[in-house]
Short mmCIF file of N, CA, C and O in Angstrom, two decimals:
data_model
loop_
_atom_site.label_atom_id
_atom_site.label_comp_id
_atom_site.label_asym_id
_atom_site.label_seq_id
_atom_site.Cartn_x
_atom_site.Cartn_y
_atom_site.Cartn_z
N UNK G 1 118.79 61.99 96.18
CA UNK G 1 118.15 62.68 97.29
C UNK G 1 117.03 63.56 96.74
O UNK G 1 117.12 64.34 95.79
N UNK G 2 116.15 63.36 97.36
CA UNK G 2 114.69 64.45 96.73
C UNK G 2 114.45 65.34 97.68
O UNK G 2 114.33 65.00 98.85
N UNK G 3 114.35 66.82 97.18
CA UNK G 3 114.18 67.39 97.87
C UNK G 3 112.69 68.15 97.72
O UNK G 3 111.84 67.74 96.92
N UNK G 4 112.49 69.26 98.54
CA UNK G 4 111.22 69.67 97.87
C UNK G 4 111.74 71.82 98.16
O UNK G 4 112.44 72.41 98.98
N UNK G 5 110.80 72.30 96.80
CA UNK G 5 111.18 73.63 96.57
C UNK G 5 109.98 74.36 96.97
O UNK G 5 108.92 73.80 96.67
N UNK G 6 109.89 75.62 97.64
CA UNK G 6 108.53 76.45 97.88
C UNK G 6 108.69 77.94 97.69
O UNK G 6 109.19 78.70 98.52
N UNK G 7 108.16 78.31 96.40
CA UNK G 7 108.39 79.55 96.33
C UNK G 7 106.82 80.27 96.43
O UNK G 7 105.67 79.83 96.31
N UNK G 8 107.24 81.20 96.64
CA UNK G 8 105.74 82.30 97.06
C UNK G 8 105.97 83.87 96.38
O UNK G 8 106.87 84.71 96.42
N UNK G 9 104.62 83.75 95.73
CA UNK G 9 104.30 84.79 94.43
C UNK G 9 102.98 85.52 95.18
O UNK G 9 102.19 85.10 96.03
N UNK G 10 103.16 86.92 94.41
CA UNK G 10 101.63 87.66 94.92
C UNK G 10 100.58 88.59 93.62
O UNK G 10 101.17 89.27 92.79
N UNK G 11 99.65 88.55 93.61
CA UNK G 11 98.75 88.71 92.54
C UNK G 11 97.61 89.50 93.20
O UNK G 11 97.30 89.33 94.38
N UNK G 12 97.14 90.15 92.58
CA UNK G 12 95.87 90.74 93.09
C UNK G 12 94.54 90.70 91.89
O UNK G 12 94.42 91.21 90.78
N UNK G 13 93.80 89.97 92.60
CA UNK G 13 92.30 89.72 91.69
C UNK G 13 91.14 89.88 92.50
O UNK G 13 91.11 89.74 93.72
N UNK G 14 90.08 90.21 91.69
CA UNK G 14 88.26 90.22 92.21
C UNK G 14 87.25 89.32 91.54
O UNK G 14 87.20 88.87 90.39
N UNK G 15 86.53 89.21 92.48
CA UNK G 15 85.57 88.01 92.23
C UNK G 15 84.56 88.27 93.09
O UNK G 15 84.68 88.69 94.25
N UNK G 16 83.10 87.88 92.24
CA UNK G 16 82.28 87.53 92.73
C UNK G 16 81.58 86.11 92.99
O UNK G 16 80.99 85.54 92.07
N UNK G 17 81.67 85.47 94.46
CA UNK G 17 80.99 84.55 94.77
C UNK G 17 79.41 84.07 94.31
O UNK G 17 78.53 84.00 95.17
N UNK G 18 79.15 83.78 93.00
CA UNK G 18 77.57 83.26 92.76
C UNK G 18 77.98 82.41 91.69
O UNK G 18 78.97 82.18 91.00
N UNK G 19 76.39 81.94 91.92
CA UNK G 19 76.20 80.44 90.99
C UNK G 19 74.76 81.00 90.57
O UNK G 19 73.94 81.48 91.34
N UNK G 20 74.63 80.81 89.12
CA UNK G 20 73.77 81.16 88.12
C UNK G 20 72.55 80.11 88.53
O UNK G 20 71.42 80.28 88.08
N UNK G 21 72.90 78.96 89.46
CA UNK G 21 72.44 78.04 89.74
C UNK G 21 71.56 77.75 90.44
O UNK G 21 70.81 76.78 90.40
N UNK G 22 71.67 79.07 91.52
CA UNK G 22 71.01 79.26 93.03
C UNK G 22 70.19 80.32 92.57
O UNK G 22 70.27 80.88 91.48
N UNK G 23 69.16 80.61 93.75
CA UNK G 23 68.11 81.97 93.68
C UNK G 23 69.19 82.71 94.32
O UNK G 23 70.29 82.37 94.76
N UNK G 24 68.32 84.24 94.20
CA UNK G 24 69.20 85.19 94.75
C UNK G 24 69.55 84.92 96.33
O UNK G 24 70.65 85.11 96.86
N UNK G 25 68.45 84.46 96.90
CA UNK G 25 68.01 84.06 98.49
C UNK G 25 69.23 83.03 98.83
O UNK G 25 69.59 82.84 100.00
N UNK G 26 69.89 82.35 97.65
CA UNK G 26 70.62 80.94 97.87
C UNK G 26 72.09 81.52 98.05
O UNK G 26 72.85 81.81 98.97
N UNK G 27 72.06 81.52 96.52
CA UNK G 27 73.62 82.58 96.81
C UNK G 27 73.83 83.95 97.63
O UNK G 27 74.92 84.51 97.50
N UNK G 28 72.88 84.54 98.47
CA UNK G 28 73.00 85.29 99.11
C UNK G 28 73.52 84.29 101.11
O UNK G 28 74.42 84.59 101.90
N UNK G 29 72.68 83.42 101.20
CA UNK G 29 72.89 82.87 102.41
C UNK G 29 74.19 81.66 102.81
O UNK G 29 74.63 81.33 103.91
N UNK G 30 74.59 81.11 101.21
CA UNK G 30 75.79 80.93 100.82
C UNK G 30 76.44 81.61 100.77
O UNK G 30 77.14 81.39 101.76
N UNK G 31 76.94 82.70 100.14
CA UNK G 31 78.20 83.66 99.93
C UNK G 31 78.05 84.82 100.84
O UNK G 31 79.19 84.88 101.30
N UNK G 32 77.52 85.57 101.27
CA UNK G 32 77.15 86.08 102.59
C UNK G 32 77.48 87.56 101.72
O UNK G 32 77.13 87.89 100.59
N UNK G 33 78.20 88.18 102.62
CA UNK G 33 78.81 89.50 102.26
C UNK G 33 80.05 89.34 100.53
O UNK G 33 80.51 90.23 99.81
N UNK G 34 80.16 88.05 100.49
CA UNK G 34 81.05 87.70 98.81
C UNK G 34 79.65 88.15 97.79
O UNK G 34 79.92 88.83 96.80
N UNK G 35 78.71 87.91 97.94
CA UNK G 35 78.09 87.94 96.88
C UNK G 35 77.44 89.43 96.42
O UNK G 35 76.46 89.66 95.72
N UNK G 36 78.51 90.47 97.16
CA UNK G 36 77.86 91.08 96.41
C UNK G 36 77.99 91.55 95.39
O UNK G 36 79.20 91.61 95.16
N UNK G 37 77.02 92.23 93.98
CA UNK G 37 76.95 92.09 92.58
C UNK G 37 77.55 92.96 92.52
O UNK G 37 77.00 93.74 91.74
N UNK G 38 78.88 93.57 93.08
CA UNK G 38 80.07 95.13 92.49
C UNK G 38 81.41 93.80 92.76
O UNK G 38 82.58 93.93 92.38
N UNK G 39 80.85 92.57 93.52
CA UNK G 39 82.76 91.82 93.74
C UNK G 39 83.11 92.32 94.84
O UNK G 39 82.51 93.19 95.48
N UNK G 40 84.40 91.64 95.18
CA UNK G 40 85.76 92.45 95.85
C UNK G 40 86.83 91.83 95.63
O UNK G 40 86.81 90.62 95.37
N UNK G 41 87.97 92.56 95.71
CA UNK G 41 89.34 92.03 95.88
C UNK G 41 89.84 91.40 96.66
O UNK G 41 89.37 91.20 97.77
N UNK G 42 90.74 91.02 96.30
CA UNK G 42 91.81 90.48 97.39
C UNK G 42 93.54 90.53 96.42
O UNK G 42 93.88 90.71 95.25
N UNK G 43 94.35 90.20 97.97
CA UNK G 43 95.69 90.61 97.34
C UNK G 43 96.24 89.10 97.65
O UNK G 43 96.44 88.83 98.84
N UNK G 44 96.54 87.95 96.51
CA UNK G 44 96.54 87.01 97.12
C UNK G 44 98.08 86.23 97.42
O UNK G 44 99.09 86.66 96.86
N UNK G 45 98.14 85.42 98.06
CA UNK G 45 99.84 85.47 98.23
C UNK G 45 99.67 82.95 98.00
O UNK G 45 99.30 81.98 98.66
N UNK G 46 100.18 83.24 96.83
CA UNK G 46 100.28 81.85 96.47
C UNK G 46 101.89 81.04 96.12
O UNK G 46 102.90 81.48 95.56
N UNK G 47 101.67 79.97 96.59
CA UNK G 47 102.81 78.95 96.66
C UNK G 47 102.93 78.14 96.09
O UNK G 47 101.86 77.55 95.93
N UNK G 48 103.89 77.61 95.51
CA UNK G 48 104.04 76.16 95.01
C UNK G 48 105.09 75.82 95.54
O UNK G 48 106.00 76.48 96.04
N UNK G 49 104.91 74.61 95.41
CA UNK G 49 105.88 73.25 96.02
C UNK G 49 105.81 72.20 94.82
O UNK G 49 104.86 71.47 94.54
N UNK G 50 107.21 72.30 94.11
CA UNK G 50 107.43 71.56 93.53
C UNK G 50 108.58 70.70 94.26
O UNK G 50 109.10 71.24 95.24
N UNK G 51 109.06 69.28 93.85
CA UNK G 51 110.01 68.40 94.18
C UNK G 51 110.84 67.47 93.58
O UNK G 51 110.35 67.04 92.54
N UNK G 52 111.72 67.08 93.81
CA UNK G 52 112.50 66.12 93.17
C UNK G 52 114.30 66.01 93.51
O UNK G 52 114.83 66.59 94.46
N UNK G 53 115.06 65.10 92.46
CA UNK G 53 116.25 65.27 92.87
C UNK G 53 117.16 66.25 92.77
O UNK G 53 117.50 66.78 91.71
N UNK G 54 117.64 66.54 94.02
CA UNK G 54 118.74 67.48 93.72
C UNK G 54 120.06 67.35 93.10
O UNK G 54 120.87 66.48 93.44
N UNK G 55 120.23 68.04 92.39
CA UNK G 55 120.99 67.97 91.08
C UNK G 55 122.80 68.04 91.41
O UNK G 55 123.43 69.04 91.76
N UNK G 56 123.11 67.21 91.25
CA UNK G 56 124.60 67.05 91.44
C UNK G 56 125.55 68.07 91.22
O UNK G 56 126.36 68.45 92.07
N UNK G 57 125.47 68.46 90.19
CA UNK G 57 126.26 69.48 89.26
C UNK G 57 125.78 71.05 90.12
O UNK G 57 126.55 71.71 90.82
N UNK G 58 123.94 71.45 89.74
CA UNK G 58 123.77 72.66 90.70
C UNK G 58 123.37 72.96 92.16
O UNK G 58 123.31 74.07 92.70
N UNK G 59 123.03 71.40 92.85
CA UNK G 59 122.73 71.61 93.87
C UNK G 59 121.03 72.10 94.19
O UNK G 59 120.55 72.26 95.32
N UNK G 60 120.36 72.25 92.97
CA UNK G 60 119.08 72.26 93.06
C UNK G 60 118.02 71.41 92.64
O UNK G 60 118.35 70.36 92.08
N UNK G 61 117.02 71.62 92.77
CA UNK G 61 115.63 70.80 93.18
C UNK G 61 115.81 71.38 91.35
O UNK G 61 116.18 70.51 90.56
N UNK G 62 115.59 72.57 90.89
CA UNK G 62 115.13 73.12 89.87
C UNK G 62 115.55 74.60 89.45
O UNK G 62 115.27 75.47 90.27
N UNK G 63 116.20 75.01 88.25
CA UNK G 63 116.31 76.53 88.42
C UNK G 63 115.16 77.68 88.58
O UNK G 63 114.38 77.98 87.67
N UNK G 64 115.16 78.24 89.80
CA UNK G 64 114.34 79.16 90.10
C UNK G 64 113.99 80.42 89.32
O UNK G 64 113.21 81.31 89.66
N UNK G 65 114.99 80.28 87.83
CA UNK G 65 114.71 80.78 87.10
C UNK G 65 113.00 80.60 86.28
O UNK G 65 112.11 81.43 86.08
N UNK G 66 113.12 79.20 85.98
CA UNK G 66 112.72 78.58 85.04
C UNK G 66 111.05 78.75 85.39
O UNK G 66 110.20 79.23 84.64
N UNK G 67 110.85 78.15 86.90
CA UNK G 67 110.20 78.16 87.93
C UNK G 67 109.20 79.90 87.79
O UNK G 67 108.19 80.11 87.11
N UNK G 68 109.74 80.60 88.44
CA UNK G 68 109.82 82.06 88.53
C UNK G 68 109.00 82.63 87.20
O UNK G 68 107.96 83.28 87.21
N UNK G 69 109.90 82.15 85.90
CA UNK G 69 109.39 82.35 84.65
C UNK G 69 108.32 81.93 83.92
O UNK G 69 108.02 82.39 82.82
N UNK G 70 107.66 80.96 84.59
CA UNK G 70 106.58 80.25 84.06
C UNK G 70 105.29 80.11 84.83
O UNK G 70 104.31 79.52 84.36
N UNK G 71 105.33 80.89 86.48
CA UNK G 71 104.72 81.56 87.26
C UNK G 71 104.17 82.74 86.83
O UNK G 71 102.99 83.06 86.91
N UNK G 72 105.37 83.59 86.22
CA UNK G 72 105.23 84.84 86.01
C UNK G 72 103.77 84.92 84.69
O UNK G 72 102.62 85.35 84.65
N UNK G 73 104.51 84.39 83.99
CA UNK G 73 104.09 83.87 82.52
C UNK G 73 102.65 83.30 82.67
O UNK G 73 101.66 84.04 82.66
N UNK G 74 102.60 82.43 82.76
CA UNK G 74 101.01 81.58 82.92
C UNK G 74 100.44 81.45 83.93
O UNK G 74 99.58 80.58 83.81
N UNK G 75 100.48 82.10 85.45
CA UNK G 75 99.68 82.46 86.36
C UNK G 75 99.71 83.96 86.82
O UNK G 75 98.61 84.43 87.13
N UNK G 76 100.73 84.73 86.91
CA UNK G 76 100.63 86.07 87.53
C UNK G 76 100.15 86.60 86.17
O UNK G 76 99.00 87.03 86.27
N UNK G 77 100.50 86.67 85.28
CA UNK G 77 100.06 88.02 84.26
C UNK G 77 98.62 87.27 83.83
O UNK G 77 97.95 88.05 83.17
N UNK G 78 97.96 86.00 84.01
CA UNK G 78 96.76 85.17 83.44
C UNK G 78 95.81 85.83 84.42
O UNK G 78 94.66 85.95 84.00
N UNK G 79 96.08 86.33 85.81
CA UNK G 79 95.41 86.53 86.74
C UNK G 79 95.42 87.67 87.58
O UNK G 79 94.54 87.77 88.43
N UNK G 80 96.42 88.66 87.43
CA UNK G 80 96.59 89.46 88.14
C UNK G 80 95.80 91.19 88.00
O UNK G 80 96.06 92.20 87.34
N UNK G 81 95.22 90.97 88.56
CA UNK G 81 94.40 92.74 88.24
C UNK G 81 92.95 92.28 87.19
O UNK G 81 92.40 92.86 86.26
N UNK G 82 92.80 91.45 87.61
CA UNK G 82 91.75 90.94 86.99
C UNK G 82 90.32 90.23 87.46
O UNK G 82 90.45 89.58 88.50
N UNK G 83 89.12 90.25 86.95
CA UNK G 83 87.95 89.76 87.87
C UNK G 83 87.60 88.77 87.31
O UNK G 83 87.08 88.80 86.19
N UNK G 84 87.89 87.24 88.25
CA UNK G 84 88.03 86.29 87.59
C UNK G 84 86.49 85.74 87.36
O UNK G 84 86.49 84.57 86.96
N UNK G 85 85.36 86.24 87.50
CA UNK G 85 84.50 86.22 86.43
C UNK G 85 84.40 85.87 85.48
O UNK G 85 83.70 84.93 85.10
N UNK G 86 85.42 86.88 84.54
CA UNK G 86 85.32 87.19 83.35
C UNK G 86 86.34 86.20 82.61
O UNK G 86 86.65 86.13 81.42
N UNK G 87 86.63 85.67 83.42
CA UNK G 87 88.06 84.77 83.10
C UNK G 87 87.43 83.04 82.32
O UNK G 87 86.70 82.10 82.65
N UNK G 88 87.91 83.27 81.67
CA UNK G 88 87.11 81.27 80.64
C UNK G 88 87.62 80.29 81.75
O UNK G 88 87.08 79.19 81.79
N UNK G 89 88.59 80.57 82.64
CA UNK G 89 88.60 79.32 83.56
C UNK G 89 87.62 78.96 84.47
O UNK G 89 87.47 77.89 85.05
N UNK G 90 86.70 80.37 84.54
CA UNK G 90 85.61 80.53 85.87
C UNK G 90 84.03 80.77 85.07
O UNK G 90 83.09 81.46 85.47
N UNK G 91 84.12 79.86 83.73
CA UNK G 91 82.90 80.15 82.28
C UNK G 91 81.70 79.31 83.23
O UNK G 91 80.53 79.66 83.09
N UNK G 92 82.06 78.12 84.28
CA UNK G 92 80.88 77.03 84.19
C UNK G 92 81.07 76.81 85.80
O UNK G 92 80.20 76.16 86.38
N UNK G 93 82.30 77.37 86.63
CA UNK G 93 82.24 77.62 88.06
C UNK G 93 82.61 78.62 88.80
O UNK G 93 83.48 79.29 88.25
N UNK G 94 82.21 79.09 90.09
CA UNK G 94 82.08 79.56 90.84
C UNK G 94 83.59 80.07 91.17
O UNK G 94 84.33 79.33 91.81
N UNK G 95 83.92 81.01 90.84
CA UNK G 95 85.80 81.45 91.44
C UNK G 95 85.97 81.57 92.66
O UNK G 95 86.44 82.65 93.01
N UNK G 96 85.69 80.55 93.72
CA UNK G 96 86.20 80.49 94.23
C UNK G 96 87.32 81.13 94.73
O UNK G 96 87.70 82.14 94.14
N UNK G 97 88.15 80.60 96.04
CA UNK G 97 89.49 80.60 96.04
C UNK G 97 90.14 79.14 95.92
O UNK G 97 91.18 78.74 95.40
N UNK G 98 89.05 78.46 96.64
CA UNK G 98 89.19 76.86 96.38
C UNK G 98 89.49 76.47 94.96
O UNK G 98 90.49 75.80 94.69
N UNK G 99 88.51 76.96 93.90
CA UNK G 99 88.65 76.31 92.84
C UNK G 99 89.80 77.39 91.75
O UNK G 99 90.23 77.07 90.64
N UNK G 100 90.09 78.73 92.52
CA UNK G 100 91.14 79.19 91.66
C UNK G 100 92.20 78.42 91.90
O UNK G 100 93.04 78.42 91.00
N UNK G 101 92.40 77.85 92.71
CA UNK G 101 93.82 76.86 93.23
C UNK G 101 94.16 75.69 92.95
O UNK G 101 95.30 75.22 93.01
N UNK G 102 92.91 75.01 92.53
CA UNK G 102 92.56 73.84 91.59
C UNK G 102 93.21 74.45 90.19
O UNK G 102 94.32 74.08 89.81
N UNK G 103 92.47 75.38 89.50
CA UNK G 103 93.01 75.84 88.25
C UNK G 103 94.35 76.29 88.14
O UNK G 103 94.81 76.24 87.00
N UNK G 104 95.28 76.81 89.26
CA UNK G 104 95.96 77.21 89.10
C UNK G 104 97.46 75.88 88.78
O UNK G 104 98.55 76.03 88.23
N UNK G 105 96.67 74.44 89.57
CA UNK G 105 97.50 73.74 90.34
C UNK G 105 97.57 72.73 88.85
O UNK G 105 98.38 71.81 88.67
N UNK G 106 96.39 73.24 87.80
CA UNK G 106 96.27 72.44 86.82
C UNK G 106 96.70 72.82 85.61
O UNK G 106 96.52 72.14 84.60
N UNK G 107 97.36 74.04 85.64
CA UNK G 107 98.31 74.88 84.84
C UNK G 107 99.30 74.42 84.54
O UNK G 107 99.71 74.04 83.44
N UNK G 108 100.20 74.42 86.46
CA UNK G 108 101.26 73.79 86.24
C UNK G 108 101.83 72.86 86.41
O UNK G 108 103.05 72.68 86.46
N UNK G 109 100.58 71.82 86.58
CA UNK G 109 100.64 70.44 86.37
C UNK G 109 100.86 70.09 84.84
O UNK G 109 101.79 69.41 84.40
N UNK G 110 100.04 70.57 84.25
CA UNK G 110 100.07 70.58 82.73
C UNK G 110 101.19 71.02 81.84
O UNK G 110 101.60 70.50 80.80
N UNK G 111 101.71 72.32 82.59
CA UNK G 111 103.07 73.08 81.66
C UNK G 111 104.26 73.20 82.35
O UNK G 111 105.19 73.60 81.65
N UNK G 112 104.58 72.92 83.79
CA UNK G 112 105.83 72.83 84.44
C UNK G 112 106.49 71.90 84.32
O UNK G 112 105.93 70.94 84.84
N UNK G 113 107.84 71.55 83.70
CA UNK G 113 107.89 70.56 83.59
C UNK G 113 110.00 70.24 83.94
O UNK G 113 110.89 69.44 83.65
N UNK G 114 109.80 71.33 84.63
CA UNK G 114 111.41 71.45 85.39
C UNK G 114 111.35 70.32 86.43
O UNK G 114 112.36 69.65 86.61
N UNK G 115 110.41 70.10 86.99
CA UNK G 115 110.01 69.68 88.29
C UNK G 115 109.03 68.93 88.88
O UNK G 115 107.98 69.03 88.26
N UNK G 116 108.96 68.24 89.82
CA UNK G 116 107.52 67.45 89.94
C UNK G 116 106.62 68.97 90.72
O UNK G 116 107.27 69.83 91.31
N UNK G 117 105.14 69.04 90.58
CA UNK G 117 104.52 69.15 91.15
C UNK G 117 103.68 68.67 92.25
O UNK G 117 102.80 67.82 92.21
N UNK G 118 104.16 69.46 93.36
CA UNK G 118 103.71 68.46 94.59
C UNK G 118 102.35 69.21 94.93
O UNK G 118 101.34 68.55 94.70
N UNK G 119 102.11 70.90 95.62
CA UNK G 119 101.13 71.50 95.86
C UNK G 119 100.79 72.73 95.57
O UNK G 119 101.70 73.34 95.01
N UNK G 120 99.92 73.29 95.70
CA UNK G 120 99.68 74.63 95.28
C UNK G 120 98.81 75.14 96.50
O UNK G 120 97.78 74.55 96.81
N UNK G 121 99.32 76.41 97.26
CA UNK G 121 98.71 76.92 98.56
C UNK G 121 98.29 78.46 98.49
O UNK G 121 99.09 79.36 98.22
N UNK G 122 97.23 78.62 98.71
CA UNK G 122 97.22 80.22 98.46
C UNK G 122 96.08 80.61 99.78
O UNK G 122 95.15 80.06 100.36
N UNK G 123 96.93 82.15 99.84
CA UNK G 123 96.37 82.61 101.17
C UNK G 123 95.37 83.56 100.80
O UNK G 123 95.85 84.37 100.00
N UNK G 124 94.46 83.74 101.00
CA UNK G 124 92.98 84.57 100.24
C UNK G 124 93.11 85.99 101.26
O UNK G 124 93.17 87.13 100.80
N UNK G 125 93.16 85.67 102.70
CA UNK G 125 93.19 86.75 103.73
C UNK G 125 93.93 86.05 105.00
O UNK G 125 94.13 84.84 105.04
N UNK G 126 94.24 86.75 105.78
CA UNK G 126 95.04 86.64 106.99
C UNK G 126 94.28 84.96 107.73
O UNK G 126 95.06 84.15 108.24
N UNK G 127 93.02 84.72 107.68
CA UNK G 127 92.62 83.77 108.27
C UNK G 127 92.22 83.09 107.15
O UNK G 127 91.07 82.81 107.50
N UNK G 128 92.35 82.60 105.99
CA UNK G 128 91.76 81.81 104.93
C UNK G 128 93.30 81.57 103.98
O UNK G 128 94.13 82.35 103.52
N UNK G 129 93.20 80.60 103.99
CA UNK G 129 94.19 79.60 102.93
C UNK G 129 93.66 78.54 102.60
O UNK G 129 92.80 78.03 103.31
N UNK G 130 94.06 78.00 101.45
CA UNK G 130 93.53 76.79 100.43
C UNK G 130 94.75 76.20 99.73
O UNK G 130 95.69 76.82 99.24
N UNK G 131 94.57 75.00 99.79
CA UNK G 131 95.76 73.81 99.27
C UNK G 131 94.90 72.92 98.51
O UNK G 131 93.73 72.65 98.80
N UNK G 132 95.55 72.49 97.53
CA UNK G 132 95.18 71.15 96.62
C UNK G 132 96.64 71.00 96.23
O UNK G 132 97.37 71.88 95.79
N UNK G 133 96.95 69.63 96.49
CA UNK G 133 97.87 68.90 95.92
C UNK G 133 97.61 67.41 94.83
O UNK G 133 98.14 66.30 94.73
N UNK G 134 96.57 68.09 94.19
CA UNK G 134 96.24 67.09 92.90
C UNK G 134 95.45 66.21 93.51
O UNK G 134 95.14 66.37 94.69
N UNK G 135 94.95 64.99 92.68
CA UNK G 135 94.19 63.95 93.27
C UNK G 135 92.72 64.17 91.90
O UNK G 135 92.48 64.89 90.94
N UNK G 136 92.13 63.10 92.59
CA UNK G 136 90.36 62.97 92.09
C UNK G 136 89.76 64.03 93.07
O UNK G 136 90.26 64.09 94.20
N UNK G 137 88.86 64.76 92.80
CA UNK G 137 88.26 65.66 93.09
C UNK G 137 86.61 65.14 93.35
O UNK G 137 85.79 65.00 92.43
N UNK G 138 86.32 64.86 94.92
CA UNK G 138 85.12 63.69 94.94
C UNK G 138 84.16 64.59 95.02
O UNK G 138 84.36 65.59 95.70
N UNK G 139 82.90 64.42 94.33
CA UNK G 139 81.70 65.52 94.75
C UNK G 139 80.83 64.53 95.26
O UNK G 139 79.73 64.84 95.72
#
């Protein structure tokens, strides 16, 4: 039987919306009120959904230990109180929230390995959330 697990973590980071790429005129009419050159915060509230079989013996998808610990570990303390600017994941793009969720989703695609990875969801503000559940990324 496969089931699927969703736990929800909270972090607080700043970012500024620009691309080295655009004039000021560009990234200003793109990023609107994000771009401006002091940043802002946000307090962000992110999910994963991992899945698979539930385990005979504990009755779980995965120990929420394990889970919990490797959240903690390689996304909350990688990201938390921090301006992801300055961050080498955000060296050649735009930090997004879109593409922090990509990075985040490629973490623990890469190092989780209790569990399948199904999605990664994060809520930026009361009306803005972002999901990637893996795939080719079409530009």
């Amino acid at each position: 039987m496969k089931a699927h697990l969703t736990r929800r973590y909270r972090f607080s980071a700043s970012h500024r919306l620009h691309s080295e790429e655009m004039s000021a005129e560009e990234n200003a009419s793109t990023y609107g009120k994000c771009n401006n050159p002091y940043g802002h915060g946000h307090n962000y509230a992110l999910e994963v959904t991992v899945s698979g079989p539930v385990d005979e013996a504990t009755g779980m998808v995965c120990n929420l230990t394990d889970l919990d610990g490797f959240v903690q570990r390689e996304i909350v303390e990688r990201f938390d109180i921090q301006n992801l600017n300055m961050l080498p994941e955000f060296a050649r793009t735009v930090p997004t929230t879109e593409n922090l969720c990509t990075a985040i989703y490629d973490i623990l695609r890469r190092g989780f390995t209790h569990a399948h990875l199904e999605k990664v969801r994060m809520e930026e503000t009361m009306m803005n959330s972002f999901e990637f559940a893996g795939g080719e990324i079409r530009e």
